[in-house]
Backbone as ProteinMPNN parsed JSONL, in Angstrom:
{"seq_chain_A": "XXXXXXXXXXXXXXXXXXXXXXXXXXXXXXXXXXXXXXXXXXXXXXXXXXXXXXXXXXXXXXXXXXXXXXXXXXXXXXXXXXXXXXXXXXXXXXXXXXXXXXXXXXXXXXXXXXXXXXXXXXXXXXXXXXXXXXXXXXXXX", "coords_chain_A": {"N_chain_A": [[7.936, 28.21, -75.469], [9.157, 29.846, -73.126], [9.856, 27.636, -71.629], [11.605, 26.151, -72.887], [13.728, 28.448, -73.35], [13.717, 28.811, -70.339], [15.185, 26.19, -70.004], [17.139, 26.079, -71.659], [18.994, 28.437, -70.4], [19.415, 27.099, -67.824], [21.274, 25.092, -68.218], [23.223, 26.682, -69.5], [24.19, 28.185, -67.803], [25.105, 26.117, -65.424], [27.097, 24.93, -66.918], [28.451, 27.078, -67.754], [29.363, 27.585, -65.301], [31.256, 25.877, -64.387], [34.593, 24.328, -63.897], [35.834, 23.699, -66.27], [34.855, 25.992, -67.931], [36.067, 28.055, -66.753], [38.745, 27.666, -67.192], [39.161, 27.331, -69.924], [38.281, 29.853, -70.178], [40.636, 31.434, -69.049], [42.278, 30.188, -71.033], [41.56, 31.594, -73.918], [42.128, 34.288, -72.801], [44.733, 33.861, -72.728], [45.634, 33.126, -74.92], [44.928, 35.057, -76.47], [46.507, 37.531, -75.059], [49.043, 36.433, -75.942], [49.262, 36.46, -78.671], [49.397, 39.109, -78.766], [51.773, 40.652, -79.179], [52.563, 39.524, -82.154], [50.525, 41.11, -83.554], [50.935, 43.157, -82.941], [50.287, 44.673, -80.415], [47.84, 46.186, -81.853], [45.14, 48.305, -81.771], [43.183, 46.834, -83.325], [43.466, 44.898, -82.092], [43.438, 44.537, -79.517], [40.369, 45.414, -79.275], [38.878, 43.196, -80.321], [39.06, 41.462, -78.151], [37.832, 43.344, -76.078], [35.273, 44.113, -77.387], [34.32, 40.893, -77.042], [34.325, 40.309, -74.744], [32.416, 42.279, -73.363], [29.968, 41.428, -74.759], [29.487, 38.853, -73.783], [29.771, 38.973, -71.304], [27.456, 40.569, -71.171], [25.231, 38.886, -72.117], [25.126, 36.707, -70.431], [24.427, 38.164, -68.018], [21.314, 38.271, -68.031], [21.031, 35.44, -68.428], [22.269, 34.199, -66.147], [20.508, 36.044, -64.025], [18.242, 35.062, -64.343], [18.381, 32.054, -63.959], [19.0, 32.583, -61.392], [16.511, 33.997, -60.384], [14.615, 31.687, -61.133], [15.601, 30.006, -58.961], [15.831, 31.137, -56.647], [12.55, 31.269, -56.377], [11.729, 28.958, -56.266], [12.831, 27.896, -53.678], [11.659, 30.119, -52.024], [9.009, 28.552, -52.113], [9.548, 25.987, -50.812], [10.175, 27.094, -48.367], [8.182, 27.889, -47.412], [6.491, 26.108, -47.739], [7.27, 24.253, -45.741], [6.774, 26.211, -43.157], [4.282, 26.296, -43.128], [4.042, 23.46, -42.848], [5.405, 22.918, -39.983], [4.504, 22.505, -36.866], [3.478, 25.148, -34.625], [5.17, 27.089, -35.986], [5.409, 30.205, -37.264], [3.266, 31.137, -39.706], [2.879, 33.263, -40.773], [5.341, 34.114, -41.502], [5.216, 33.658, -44.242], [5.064, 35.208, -46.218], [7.121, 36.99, -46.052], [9.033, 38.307, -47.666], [8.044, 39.943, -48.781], [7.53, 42.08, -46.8], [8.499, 45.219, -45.201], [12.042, 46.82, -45.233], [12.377, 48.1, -42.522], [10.022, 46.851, -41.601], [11.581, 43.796, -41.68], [14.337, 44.285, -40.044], [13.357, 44.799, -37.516], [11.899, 42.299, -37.298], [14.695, 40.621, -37.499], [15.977, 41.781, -34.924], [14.273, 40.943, -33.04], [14.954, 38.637, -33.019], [17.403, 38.255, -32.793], [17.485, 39.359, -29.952], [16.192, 36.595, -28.948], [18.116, 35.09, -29.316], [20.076, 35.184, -27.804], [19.091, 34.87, -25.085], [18.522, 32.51, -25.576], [21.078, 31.677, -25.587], [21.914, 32.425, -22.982], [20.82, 30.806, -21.049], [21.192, 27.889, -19.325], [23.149, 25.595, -20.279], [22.196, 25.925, -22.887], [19.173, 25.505, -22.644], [15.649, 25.528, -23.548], [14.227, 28.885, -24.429], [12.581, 30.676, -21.865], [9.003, 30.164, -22.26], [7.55, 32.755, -22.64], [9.522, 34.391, -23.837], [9.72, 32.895, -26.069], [6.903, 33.754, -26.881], [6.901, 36.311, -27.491], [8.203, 36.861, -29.8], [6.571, 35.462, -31.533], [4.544, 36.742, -33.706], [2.404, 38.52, -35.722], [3.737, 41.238, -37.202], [6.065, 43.083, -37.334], [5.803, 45.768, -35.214]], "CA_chain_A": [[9.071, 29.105, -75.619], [9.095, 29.79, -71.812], [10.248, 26.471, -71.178], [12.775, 25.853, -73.606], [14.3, 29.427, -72.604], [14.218, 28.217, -68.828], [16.055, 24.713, -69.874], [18.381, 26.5, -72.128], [19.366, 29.429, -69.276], [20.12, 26.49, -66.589], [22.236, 24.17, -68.898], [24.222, 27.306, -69.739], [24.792, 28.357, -66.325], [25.36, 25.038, -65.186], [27.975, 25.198, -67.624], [29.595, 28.527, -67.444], [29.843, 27.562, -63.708], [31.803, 24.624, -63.766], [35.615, 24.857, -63.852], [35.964, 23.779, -67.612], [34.492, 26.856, -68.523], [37.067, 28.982, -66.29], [39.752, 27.115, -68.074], [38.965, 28.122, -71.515], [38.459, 31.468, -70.525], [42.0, 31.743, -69.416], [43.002, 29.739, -72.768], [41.145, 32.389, -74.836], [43.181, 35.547, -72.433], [46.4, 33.12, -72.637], [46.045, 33.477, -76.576], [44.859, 36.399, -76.829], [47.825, 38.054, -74.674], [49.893, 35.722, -76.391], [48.979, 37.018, -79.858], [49.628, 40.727, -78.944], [52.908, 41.219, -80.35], [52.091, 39.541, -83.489], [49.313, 41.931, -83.768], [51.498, 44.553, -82.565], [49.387, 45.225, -79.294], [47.344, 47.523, -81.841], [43.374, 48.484, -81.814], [42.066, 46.276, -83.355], [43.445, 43.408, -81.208], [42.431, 45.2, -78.256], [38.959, 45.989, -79.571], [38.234, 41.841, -80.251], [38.782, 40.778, -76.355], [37.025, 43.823, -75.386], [33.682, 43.1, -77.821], [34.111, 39.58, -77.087], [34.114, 39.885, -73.345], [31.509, 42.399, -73.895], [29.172, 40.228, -75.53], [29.711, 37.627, -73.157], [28.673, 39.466, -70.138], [25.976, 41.223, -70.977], [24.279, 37.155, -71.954], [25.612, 36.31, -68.539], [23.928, 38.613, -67.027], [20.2, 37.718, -68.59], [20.623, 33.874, -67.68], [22.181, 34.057, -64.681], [19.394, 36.492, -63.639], [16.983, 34.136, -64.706], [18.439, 30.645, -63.179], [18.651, 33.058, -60.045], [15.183, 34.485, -59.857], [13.708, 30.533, -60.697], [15.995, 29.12, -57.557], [14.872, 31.666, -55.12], [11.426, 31.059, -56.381], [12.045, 27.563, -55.464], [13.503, 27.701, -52.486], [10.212, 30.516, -51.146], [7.953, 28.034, -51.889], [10.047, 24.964, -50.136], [10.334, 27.051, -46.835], [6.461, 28.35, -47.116], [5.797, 24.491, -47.327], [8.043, 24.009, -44.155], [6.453, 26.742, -42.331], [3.126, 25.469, -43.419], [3.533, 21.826, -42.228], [5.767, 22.885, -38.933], [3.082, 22.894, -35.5], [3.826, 26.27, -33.933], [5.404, 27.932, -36.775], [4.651, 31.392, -37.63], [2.575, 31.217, -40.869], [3.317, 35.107, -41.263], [6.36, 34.597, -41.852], [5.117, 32.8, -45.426], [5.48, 36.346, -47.24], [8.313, 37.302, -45.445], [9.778, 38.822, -48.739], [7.086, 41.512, -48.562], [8.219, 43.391, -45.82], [9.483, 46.25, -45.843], [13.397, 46.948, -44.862], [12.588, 48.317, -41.579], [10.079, 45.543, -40.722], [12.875, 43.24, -41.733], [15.492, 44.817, -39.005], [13.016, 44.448, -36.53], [12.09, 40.777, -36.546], [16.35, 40.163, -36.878], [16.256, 42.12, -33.627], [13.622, 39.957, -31.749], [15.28, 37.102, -32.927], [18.505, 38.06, -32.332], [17.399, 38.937, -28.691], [15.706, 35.411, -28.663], [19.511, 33.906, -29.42], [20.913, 35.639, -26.527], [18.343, 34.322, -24.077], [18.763, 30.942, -25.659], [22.195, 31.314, -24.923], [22.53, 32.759, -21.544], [19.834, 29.817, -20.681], [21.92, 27.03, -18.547], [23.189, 24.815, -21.185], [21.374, 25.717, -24.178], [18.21, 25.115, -22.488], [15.106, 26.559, -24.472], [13.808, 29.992, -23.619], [11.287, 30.701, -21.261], [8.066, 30.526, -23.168], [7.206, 34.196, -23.125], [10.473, 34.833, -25.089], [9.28, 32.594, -28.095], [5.537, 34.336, -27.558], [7.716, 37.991, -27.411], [8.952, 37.008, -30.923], [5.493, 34.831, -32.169], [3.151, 37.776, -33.719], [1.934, 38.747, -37.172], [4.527, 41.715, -37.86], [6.601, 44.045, -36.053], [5.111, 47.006, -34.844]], "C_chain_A": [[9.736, 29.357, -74.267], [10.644, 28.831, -71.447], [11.71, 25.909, -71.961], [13.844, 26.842, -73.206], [14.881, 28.738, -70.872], [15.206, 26.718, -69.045], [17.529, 25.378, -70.092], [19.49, 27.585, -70.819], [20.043, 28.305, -67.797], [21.252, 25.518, -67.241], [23.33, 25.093, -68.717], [24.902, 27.854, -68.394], [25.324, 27.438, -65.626], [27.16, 24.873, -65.918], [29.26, 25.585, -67.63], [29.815, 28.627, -66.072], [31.231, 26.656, -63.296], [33.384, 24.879, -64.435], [36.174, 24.312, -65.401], [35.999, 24.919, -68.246], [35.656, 28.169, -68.004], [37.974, 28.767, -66.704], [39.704, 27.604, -69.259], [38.544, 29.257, -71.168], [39.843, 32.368, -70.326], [42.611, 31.747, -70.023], [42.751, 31.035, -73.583], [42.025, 33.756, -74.26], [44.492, 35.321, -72.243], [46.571, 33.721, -74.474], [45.803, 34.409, -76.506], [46.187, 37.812, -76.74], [49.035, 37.733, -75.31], [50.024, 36.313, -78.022], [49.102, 38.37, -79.874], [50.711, 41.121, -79.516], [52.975, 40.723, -81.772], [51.602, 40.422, -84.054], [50.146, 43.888, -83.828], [50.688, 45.561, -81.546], [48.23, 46.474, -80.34], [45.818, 47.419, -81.7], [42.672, 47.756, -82.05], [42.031, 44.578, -82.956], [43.089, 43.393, -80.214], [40.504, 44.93, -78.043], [38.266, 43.979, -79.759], [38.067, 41.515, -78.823], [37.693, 41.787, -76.059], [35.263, 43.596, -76.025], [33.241, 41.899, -77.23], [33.28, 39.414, -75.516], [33.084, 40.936, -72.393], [29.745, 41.721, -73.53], [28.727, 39.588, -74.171], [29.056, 38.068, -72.177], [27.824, 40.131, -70.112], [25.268, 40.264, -71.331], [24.269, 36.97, -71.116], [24.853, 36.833, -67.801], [21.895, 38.119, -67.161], [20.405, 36.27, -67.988], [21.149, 33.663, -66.897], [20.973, 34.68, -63.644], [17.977, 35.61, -63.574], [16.847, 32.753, -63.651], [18.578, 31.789, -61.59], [17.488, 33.549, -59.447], [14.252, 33.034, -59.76], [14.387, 29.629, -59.278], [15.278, 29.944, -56.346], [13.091, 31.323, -54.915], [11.204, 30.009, -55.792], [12.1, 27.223, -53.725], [12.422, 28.65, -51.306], [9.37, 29.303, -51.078], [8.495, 26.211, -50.824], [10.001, 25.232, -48.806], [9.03, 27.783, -46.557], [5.925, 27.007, -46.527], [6.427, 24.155, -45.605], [7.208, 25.012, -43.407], [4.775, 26.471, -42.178], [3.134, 24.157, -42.134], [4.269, 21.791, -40.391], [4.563, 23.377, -37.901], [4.606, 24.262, -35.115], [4.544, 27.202, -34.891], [4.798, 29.26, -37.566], [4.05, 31.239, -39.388], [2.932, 32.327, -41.335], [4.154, 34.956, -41.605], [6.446, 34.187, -43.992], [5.474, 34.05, -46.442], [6.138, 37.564, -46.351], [8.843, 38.635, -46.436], [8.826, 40.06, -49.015], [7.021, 42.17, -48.045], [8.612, 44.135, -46.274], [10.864, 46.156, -44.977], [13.352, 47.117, -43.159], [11.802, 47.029, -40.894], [11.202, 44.192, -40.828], [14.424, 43.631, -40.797], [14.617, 44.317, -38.003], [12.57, 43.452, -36.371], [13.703, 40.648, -36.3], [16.153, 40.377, -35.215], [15.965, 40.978, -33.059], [14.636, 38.7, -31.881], [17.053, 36.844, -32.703], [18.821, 38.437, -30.482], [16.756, 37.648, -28.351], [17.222, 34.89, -28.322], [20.13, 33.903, -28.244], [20.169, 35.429, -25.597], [18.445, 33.055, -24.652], [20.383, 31.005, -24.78], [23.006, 31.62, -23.574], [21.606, 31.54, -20.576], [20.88, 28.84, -20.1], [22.09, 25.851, -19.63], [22.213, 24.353, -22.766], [19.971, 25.625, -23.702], [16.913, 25.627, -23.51], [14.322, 27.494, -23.402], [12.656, 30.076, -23.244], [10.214, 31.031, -22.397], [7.553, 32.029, -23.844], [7.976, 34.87, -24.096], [10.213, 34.096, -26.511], [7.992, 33.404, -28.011], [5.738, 35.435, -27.836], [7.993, 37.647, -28.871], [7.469, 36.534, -32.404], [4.688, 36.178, -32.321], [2.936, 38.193, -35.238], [3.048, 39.845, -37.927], [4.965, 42.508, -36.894], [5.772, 44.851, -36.218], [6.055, 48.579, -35.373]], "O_chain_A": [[10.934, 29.078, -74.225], [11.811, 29.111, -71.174], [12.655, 25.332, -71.422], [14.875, 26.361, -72.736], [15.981, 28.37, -70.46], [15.891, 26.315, -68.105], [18.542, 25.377, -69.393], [20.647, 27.266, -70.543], [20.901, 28.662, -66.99], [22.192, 25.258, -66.49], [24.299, 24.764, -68.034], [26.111, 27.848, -68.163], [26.271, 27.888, -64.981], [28.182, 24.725, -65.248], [30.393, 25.106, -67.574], [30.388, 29.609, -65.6], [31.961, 26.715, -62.306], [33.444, 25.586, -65.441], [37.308, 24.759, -65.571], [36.896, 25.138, -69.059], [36.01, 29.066, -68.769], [38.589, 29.827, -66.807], [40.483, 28.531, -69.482], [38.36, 29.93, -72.182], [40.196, 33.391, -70.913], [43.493, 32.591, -70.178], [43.773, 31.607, -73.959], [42.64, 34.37, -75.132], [45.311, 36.116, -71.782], [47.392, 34.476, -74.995], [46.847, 35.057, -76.437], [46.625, 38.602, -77.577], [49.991, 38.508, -75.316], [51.167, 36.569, -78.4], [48.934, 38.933, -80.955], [50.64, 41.974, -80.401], [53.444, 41.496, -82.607], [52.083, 40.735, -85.143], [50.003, 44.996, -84.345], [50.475, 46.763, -81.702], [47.822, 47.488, -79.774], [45.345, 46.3, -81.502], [41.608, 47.617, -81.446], [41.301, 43.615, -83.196], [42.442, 42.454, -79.75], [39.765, 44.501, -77.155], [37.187, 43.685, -79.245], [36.944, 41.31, -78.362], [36.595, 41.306, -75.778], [34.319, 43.111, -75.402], [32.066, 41.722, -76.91], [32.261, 38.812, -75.179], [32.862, 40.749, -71.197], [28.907, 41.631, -72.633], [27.666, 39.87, -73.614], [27.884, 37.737, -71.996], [27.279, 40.412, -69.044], [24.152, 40.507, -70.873], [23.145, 37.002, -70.614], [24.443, 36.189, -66.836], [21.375, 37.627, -66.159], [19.812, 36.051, -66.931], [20.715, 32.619, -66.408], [20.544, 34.044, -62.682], [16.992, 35.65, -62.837], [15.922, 32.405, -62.917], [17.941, 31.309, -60.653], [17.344, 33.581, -58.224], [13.416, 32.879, -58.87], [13.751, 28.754, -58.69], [14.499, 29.58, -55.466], [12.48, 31.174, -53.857], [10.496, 30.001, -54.785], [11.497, 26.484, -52.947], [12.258, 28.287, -50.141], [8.982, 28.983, -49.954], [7.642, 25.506, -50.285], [9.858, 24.339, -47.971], [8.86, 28.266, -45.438], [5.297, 26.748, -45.501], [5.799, 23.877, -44.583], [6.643, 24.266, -42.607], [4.204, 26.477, -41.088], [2.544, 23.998, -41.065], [3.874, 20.942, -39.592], [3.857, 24.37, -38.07], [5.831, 24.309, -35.234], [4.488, 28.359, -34.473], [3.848, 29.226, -38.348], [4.963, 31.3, -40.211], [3.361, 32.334, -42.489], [4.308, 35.801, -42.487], [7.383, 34.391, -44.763], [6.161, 33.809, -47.435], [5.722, 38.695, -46.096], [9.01, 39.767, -45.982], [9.243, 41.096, -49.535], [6.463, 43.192, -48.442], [9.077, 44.184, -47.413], [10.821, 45.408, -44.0], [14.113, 46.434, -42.473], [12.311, 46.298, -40.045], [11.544, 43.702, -39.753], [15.493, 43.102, -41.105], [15.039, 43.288, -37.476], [12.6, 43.165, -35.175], [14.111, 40.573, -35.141], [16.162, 39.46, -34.394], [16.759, 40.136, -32.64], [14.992, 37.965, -30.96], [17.716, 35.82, -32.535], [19.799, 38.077, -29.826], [16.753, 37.538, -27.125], [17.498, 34.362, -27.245], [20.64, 32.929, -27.691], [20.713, 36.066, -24.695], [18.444, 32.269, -23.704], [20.683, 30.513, -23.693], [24.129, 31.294, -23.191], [21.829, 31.499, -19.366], [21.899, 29.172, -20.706], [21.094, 25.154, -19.827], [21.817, 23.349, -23.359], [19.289, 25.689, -24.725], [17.372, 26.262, -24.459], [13.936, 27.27, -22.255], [11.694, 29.712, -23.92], [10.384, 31.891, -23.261], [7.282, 32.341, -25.003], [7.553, 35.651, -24.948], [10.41, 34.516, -27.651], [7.744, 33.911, -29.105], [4.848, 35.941, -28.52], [8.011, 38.776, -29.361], [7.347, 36.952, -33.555], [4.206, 36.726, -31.33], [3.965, 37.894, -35.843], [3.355, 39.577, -39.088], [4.427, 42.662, -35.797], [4.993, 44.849, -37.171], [5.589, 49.691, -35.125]]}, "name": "protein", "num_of_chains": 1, "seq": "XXXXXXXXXXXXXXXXXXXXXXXXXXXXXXXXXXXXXXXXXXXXXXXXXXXXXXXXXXXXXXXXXXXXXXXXXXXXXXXXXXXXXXXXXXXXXXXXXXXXXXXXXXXXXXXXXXXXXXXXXXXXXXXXXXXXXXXXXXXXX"}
């Protein structure tokens, strides 16, 4: 069930991404608008777009949620493997996503004072060692 769910949820996103699908949704608010004075702009021509479109995004939101929680999943375990197989790479950083907010400000920092010693370095050079071991450590403090 799982699995069929997860196929179905990326087809449809896949889908509802691609500029076909933005096309016929203008067609459907081309007619629709287009059909209002027939209708006589009243309630219950109103009340179809708004069900419809509705509807529509509250599905949207369920399988896009979905194809977005299995890509990130993806994409942790692709740069765990990278930090894994890279020599000198912080291993800590493998559950990164478990931090909390503030330790998350304070690596940026280090590493955004790393950038600025890379780049005041004489042509890019790389930074004195102590500035990568200043940034190399299990978690901020």
């Amino acid at each position: 069930m799982r699995d069929v769910f997860h196929r179905f949820a990326h087809r449809v996103s896949d889908r509802m991404g691609s500029p076909w699908a933005f096309f016929a949704a203008v067609a459907v608010i081309v007619a629709w608008a287009v059909t209002g004075p027939v209708f006589g702009y009243s309630d219950t021509w109103q009340l179809y777009i708004n069900t419809g479109t509705t509807i529509a995004t509250f599905l949207m939101v369920f399988l896009i949620q979905n194809t977005q929680n299995r890509d990130a999943k993806a994409i942790h375990l692709k740069l765990d493997e990278l930090l894994r197989g890279v020599k000198g790479a912080r291993t800590s950083l493998v559950h990164l996503e478990e931090w909390t907010d503030d330790e998350l400000s304070q690596l940026a920092d280090q590493f955004e004072r790393l950038r600025h010693r890379i780049h005041r370095s004489p042509h890019g050079a790389k930074p004195p060692s102590d500035a990568v071991q200043n940034v190399r450590h299990q978690r901020p403090a």
